[in-house]
Coordinates of C-alpha atoms in Angstrom, one line a residue:
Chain A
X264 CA -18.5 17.2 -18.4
X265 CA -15.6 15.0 -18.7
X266 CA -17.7 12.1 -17.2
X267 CA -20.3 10.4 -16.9
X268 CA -20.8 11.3 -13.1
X269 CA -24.0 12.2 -11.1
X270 CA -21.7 14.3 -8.8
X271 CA -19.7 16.2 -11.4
X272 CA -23.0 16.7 -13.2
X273 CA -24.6 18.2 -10.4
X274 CA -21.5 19.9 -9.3
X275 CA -21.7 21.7 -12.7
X276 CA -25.1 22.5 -11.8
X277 CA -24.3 23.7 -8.2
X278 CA -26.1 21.4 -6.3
X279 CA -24.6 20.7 -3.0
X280 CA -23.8 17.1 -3.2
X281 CA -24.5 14.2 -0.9
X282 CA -22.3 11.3 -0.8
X283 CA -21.9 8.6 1.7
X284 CA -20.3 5.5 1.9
X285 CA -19.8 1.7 2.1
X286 CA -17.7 -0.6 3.3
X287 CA -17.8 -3.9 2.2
X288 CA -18.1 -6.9 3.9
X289 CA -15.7 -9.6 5.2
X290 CA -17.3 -12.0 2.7
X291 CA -18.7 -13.3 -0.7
X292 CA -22.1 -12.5 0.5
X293 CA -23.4 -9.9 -2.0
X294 CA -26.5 -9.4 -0.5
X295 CA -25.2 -7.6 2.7
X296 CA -23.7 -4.8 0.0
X297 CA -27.0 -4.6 -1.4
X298 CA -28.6 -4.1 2.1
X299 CA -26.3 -1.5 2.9
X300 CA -26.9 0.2 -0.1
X301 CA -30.8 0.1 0.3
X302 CA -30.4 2.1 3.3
X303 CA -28.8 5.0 0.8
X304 CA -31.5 4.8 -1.8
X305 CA -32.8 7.9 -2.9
X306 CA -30.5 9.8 0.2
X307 CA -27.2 10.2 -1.8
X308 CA -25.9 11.4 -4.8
X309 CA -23.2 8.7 -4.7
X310 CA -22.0 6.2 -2.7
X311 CA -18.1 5.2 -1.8
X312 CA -16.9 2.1 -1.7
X313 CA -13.7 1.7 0.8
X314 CA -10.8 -0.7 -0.4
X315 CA -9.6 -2.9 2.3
X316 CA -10.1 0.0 5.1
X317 CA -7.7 -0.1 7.5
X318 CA -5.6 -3.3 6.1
X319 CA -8.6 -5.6 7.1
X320 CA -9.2 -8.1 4.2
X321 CA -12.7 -7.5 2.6
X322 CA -14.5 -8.0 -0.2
X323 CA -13.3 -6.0 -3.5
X324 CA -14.2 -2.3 -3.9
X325 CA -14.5 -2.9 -7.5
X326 CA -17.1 -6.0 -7.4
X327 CA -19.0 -3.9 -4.4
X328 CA -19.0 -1.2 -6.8
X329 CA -20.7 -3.0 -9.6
X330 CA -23.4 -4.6 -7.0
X331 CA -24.4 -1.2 -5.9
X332 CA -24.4 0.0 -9.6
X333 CA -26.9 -2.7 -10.0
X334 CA -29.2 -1.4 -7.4
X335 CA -29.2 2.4 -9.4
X336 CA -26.2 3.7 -7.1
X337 CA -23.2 5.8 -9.1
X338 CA -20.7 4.6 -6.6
X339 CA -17.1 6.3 -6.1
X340 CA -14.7 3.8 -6.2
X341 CA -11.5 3.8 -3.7
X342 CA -8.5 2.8 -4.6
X343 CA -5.5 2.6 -2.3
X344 CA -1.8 2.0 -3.0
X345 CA -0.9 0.3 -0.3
X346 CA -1.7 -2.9 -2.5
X347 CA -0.9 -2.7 -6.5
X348 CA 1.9 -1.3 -8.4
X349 CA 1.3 0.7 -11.3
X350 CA 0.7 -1.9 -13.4
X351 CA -2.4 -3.2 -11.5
X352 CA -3.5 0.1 -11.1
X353 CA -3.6 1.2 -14.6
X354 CA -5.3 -2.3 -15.6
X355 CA -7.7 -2.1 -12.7
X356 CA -9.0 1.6 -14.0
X357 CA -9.3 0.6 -17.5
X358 CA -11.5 -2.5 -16.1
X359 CA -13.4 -0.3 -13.8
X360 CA -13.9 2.3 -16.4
X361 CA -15.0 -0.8 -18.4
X362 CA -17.8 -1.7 -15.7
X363 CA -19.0 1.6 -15.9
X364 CA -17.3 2.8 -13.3
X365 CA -17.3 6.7 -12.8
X366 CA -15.3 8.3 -10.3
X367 CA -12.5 6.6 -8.3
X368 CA -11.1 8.2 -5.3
X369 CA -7.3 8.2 -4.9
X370 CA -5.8 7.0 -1.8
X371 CA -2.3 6.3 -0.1
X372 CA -4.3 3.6 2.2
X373 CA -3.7 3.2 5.9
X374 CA -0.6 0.9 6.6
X375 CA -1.2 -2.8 6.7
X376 CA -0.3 -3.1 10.1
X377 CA -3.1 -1.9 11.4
X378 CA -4.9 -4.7 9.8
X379 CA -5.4 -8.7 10.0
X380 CA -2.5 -9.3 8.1
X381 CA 0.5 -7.0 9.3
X382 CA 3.0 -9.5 8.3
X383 CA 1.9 -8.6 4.6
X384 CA 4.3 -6.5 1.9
X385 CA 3.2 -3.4 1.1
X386 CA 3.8 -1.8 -2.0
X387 CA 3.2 1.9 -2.4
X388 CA 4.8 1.8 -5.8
X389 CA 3.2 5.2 -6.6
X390 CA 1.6 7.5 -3.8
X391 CA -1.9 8.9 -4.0
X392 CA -0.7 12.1 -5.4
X393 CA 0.9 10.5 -8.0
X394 CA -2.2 8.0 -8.7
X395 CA -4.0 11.3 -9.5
X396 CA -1.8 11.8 -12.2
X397 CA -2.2 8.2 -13.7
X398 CA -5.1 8.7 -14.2
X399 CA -5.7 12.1 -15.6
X400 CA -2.6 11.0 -17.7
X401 CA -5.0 7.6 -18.3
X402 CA -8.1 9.8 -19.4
X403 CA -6.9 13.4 -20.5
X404 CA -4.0 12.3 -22.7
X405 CA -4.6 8.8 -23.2
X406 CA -1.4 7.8 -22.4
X407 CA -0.3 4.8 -20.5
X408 CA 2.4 5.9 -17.4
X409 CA 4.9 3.7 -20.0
X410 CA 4.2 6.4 -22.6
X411 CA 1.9 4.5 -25.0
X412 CA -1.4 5.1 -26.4
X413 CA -4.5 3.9 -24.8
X414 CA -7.3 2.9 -26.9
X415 CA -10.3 3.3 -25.1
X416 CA -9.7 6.2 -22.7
X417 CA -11.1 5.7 -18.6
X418 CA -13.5 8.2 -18.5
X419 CA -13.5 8.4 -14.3
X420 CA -14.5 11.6 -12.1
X421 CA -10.9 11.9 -9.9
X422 CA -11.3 12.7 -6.1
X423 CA -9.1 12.3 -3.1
X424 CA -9.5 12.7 0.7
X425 CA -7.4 15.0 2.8
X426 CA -7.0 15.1 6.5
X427 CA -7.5 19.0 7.2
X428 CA -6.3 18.1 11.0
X429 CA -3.2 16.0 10.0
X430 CA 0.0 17.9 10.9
X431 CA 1.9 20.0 10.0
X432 CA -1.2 21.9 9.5
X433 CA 0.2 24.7 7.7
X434 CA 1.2 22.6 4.9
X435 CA -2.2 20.9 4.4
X436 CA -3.6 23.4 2.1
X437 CA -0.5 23.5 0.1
X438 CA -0.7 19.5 0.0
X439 CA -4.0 19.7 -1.1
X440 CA -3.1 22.0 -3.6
X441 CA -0.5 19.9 -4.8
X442 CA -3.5 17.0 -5.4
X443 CA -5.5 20.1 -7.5
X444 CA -2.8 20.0 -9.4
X445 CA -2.1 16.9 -10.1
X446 CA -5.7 16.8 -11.5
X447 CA -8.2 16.0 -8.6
X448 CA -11.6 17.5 -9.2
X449 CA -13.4 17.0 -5.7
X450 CA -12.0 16.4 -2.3
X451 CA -13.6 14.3 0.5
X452 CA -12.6 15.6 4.1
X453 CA -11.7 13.5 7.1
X454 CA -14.8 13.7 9.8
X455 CA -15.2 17.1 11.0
X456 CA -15.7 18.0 14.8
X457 CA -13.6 21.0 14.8
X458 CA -15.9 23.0 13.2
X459 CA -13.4 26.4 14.2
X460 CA -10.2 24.4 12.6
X461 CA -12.0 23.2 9.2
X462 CA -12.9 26.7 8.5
X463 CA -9.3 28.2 9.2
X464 CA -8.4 25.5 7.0
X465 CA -11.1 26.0 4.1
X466 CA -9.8 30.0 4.6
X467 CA -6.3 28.9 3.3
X468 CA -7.8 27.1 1.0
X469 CA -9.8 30.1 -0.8
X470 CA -6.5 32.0 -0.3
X471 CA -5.2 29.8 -2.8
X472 CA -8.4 29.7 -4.9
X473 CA -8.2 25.9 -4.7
X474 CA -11.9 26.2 -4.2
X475 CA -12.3 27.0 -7.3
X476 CA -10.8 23.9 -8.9
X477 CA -11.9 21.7 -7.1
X478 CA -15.1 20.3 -5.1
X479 CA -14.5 19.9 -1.0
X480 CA -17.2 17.8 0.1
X481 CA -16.8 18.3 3.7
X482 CA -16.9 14.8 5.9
X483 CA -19.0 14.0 9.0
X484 CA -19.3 11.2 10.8
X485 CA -22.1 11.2 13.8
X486 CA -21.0 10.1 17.1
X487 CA -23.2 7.1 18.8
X488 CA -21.6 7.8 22.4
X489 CA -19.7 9.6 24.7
X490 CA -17.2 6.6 24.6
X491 CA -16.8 6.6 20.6
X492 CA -16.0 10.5 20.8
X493 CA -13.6 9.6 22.9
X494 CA -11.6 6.8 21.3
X495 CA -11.7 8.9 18.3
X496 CA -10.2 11.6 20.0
X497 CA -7.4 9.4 21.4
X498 CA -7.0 6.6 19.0
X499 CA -7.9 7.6 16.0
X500 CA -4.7 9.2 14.1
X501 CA -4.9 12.7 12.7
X502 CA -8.6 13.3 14.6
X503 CA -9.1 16.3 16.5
X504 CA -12.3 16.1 18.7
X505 CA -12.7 19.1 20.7
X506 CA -13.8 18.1 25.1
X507 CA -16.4 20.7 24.6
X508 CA -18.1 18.1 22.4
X509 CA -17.8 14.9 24.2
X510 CA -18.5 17.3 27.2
X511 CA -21.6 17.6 25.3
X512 CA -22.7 14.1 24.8
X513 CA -21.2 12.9 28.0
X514 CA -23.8 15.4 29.4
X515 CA -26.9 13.6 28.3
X516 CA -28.5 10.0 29.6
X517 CA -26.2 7.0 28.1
X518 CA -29.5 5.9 26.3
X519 CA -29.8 9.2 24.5
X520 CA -26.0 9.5 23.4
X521 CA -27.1 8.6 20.1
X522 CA -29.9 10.7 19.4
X523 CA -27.4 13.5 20.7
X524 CA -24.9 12.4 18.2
X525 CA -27.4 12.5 15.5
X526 CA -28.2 15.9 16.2
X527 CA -24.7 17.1 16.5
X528 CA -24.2 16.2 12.9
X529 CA -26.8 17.9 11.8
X530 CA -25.9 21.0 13.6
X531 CA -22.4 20.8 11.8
X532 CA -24.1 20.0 8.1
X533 CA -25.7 23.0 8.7
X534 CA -22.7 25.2 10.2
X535 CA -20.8 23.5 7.6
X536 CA -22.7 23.9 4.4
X537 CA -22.2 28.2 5.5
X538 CA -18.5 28.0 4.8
X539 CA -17.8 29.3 1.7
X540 CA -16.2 27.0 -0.8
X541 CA -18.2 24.0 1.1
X542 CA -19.7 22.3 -2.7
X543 CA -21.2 19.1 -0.1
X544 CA -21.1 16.8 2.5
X545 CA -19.8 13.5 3.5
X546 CA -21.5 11.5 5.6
X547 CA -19.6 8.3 7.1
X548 CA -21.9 7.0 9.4
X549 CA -19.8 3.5 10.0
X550 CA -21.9 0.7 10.5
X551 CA -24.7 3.0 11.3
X552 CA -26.0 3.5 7.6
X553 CA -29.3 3.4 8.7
X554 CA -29.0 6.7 10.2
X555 CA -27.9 9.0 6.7
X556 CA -31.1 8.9 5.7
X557 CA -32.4 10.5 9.5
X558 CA -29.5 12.8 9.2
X559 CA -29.9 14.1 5.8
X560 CA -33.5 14.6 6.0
X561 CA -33.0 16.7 9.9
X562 CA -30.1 19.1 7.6
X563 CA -32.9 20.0 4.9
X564 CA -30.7 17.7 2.6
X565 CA -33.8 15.8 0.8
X566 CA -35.1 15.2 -1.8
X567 CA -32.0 14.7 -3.4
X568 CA -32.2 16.7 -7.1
X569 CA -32.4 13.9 -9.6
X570 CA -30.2 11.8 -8.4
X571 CA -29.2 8.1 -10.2
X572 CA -29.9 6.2 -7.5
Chain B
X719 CA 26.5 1.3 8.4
X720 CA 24.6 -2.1 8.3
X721 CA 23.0 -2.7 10.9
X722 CA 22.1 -6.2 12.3
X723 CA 20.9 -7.9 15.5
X724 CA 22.0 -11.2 16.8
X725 CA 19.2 -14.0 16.2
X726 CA 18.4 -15.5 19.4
X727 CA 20.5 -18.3 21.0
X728 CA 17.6 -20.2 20.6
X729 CA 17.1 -20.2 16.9
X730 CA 21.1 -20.4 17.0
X731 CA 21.7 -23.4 18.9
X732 CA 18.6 -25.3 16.5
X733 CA 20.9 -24.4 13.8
X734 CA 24.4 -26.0 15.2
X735 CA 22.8 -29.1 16.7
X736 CA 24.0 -31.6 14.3
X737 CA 27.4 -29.9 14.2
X738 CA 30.5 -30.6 16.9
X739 CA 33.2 -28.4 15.2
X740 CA 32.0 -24.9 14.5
X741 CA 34.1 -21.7 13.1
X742 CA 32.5 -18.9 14.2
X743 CA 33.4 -16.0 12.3
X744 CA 32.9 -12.4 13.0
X745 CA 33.5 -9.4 11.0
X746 CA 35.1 -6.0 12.2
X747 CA 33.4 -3.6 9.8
X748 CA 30.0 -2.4 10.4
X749 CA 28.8 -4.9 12.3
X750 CA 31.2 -5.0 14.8
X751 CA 30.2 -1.1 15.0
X752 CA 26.8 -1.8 15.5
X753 CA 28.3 -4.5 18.4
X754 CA 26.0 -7.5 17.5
X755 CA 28.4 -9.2 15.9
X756 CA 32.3 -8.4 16.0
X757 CA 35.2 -10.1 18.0
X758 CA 33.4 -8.9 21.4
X759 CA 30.0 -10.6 20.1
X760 CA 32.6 -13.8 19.0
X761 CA 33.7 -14.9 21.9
X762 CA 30.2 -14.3 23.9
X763 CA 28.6 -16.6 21.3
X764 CA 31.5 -18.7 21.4
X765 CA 30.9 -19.2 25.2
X766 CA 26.8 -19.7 25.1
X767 CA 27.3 -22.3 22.5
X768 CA 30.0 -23.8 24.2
X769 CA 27.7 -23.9 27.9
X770 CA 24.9 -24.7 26.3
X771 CA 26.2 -28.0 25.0
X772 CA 28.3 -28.9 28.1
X773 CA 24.6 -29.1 30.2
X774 CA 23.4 -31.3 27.7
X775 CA 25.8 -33.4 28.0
X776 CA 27.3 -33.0 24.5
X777 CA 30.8 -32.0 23.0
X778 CA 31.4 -28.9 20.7
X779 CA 34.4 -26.9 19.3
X780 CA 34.3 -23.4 18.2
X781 CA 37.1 -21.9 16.8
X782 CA 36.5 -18.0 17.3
X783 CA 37.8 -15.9 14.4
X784 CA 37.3 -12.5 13.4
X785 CA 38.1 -11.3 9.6
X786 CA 38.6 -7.6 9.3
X787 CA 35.5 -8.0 6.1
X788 CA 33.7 -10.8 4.9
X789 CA 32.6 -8.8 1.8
X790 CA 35.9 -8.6 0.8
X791 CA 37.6 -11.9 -1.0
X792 CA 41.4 -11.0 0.2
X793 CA 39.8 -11.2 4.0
X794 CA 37.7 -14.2 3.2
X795 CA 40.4 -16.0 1.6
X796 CA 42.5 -16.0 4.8
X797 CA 39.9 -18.5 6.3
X798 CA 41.0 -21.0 3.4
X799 CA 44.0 -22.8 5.3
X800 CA 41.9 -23.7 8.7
X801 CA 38.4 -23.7 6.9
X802 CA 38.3 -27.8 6.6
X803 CA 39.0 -28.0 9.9
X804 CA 35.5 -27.1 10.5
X805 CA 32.0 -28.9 9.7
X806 CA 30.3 -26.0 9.3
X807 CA 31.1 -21.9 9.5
X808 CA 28.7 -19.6 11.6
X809 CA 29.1 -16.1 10.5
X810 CA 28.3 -13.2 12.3
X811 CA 29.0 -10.9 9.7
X812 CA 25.2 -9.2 7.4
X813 CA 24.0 -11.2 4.7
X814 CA 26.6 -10.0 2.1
X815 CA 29.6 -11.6 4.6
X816 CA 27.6 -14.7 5.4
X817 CA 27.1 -14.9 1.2
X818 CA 30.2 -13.9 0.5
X819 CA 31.5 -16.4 2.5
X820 CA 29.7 -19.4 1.3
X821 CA 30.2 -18.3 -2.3
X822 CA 34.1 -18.9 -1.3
X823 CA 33.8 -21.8 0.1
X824 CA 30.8 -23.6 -1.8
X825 CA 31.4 -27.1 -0.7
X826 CA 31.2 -25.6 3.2
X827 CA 27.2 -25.0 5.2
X828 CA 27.9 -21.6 6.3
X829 CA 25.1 -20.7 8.8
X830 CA 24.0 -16.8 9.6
X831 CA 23.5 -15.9 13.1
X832 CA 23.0 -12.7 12.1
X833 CA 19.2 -11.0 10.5
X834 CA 20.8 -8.2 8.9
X835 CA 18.0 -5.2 9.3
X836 CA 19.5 -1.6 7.3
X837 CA 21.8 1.3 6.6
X838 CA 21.9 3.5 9.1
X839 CA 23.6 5.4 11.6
X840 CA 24.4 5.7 15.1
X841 CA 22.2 8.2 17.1
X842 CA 23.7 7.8 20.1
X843 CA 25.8 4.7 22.4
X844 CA 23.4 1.6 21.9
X845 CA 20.7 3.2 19.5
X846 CA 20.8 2.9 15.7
X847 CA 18.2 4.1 13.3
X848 CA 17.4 3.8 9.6
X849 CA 18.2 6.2 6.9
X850 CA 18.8 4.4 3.7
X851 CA 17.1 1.8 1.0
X852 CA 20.1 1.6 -1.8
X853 CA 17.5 2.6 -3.8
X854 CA 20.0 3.5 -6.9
X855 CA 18.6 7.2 -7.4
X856 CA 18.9 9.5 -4.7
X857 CA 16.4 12.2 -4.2
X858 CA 18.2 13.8 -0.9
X859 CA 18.3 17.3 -2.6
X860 CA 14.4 18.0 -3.3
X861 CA 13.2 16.8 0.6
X862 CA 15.9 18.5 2.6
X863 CA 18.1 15.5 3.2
X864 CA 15.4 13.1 4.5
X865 CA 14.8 10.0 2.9
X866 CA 11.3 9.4 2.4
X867 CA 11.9 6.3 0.8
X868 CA 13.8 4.7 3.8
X869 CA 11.9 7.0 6.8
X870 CA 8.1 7.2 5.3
X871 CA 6.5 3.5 6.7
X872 CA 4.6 4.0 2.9
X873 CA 7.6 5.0 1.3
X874 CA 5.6 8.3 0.1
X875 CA 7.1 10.9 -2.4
X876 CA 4.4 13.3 -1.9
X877 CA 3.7 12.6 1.9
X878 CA 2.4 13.3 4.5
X879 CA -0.5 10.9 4.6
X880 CA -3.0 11.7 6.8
X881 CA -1.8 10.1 9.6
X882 CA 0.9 12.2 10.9
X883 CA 0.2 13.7 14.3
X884 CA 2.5 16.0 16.6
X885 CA 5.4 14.9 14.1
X886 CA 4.9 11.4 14.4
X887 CA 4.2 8.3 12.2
X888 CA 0.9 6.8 12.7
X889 CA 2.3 3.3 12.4
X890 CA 4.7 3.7 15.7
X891 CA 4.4 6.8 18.0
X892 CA 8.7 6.5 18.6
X893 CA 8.8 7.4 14.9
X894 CA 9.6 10.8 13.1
X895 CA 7.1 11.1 10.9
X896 CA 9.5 11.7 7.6
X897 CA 7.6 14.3 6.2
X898 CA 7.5 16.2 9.3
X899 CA 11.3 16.0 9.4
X900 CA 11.2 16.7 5.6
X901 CA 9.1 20.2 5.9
X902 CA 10.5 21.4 8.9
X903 CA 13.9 21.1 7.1
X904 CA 12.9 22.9 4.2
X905 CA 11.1 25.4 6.1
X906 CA 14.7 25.7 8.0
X907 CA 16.8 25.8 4.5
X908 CA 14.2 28.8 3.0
X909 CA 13.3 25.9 0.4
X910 CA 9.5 25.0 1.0
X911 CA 8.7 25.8 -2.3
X912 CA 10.8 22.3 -3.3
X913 CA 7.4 20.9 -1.3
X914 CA 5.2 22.4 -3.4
X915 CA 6.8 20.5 -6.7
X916 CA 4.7 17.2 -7.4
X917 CA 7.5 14.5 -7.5
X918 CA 6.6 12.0 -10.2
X919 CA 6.4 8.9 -9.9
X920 CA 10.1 6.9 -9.2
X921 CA 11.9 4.8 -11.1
X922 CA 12.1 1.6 -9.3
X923 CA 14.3 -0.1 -11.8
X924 CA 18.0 1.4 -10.3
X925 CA 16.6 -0.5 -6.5
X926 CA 15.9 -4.4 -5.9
X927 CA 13.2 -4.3 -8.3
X928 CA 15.1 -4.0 -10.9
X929 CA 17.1 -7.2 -10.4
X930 CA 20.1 -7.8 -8.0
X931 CA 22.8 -5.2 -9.2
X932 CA 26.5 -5.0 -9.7
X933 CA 29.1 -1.8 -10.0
X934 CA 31.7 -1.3 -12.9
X935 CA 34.7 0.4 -12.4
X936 CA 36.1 -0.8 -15.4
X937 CA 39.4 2.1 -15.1
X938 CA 39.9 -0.2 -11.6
X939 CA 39.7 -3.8 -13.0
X940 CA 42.5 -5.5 -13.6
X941 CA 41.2 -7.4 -16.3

């Protein structure tokens, strides 16, 4: 154990890990992070905590972090690029670290102009790959990216996403690879619909063994309507939602889209968790929170096994 | 090149209003290349500025004159016999002529009409497309001569994000994504294995961030 992390620890153990996430509100309101997170109690091994998702101002990840540490939660903390340079980065993981902070997920961040403020600068001094490295280098060598010693070393759990439907698709697994070795010990996936694709994917995965050094917690999101499949099927970048699926939930009463929804990402936790190499799941139910705990119960999920939180 | 685009006769004409004598000055390198603002782009200004002010009512002089560089002090110095005549200088040349020119003539308001907007190249007649920052440290040889500084909206050195879909960018559906360009060139040049390097992270002190940057020839300098 190089952390203090529930999900590394039960990793170790080879528990198939829960997570969920998140986002925080567009205020100073504390107590709507705290509601969110009471929905998760006792459902997730830990919880992410977006940054700024999809360039719309919101409260900090960090600060939502440390509420939801308060409530019990070991929350993953996102950090994007879009906003800091590497100086704010390396300060921000020594304070995070600080807080008690023990995983961080490492993220290029969507572009800021799909958000409320597309007029703003974007930085993108280093790239998520190489915020990987930071901070490995950070924790492993206790080295600052300016070459000096750091007293105090950031003892954080490193993850990443990846976007197993992203073109050019035959690179993906190589790119992923590339995160492995830049020192990322679990991977969250982008939502999963295409069960068929993720496991071609997962199969050049093992090829490479990448499996094997790394976690792939594989992502779900559930569907709430025939009309959300479809805008994430045509507005969504890098989403692939087969018709044969929104055929599906098109095919059922409007007022029972959800429920379909719900059931259809259960179905896939539990075609999911079969793939070998598959270490958990992700479940981004976005602004729906109160359904993870329906969901993870209906895929045989609960109780979680010791969980913090 | 540098590319550029004319500012609006609008914002233009809000600039001159105060002014009756006007050199307009155009430049015949890269800008009269890119044609927004060379002797052509001169005299069409030259003859919007001078309609515009004859419906209001008012009087205006514009002296068209086109310098074969305004980032070049021999060309700029030729302005300095006829440059008095003039209240103020509107240059149509990118923002290093319009400086250069009002760094040789300090006591003059020199005015762009130009927003100078990148390096780049010509695809084909009337389209132009980026391809350079001036970062200071070129990188062209690891990503199959594709810039993923200038071409990747995040400026990514281990791209693609996960937004690239059917080769394009996710910010703009007209645009390459650059990492797509960068693979498929690779995969072209047998070199895919370059991909599979991690790049480190750049050295941003050789570009802008560094501080505004000068060249040294001293073998060249006369003194």
């Amino acid at each position: 154990m190089k952390t203090n992390s529930n999900i590394e620890r039960l990793l170790e153990q080879g528990a198939f890990v829960v997570t969920s996430e998140c986002g925080p509100p567009r205020g100073a309101d504390p107590e709507v992070v705290r509601k969110k997170g009471n929905l998760l109690k006792g459902v997730v091994d830990a919880v992410n905590v977006t940054d700024n998702q999809t360039s719309v101002v919101r409260m900090s990840s960090l600060s939502s972090c440390i509420i939801l540490k308060e409530l019990g939660f070991d929350p993953i903390w996102q950090m994007v690029c879009r906003d800091r340079n590497r100086i704010a980065i390396q300060s921000d993981i020594l304070g995070a670290a600080a807080l008690g902070i023990n995983n961080i997920l490492c993220l290029s961040g969507d572009h800021q102009s799909f958000g409320d403020n597309p007029k703003a600068k974007n930085v993108y001094d280093i790239d998520s790959i190489q915020l990987i490295s930071t901070v490995k280098q950070l924790r492993d060598e206790g080295k600052f990216l300016g070459g000096e010693e750091v007293k105090g070393k950031p003892a954080l759990f490193i993850g990443a996403a990846e976007n197993p439907f992203a073109d050019p698709f035959e690179i993906r697994a190589i790119r992923l690879g590339k995160k492995v070795n830049a020192g990322c010990e679990f991977i969250q996936t982008q939502c999963i619909y295409n069960v068929e694709k993720f496991a071609k994917w997962m199969e050049m995965v093992r090829e490479r063994g990448i499996h094997e050094r790394c976690a792939i917690l594989a992502g779900v999101t559930p569907l709430k309507s025939a009309g959300m499949a479809r805008y994430m099927k045509t507005s969504v970048p890098g989403m692939d939602v087969p018709d044969s699926l929104i055929d599906r939930i098109k095919g059922v009463p409007k007022e029972m889209q959800a429920e379909e929804g719900i059931k259809i990402c259960v179905e896939m936790i539990q075609q999911l968790k079969e793939i070998p190499g598959v270490r958990g799941v992700h479940i981004m139910a976005i602004e729906w929170e109160e359904k993870v705990p329906e969901i993870a119960k209906a895929a045989g999920l609960l109780p979680r096994p010791q969980a913090q939180a | 090149m540098i590319v550029g685009n004319r500012k609006p006769l609008e914002e233009i004409l809000q600039l001159v209003k105060p002014y009756k004598k006007i050199l307009l000055l155009g430049c015949r390198e890269c800008i009269t290349v890119c044609a927004a603002g060379g002797e052509r782009e001169v005299g069409v200004l030259a003859s919007e500025l001078k309609l515009s002010r004859a419906k209001d009512g008012g009087e205006i002089e514009v002296k068209e004159h086109t310098l074969e560089r305004q980032c070049d002090y021999e060309y700029v110095d030729q302005i300095k016999p006829f440059v008095d005549d003039y209240e103020v200088v509107v240059s149509m040349a990118c923002g290093a002529g319009i400086q250069y020119v009002a760094e040789k003539y300090p006591h003059k308001i020199v005015l762009p009409a130009i927003n100078t907007t990148f390096l780049g190249v010509t695809l084909e007649q009337g389209l132009w497309a980026e391809r350079c920052q001036g970062c200071g440290e070129c990188i062209l040889h690891l990503t199959g001569g594709v810039c993923p500084v200038a071409r990747c909206a995040k400026s990514l050195f281990n791209g693609p994000c996960g937004g690239s879909a059917d080769g394009k960018c996710e910010v703009n559906k007209d645009t390459d994504c650059a990492w797509q360009l960068i693979i498929n060139r690779l995969k072209e040049l047998g070199q895919l294995e370059n991909y599979e390097q991690i790049i480190p992270a750049k050295d941003w002190s050789t570009a802008r961030d560094g501080g505004p940057r000068t060249r040294v020839r001293e073998d060249l300098r006369l003194t």
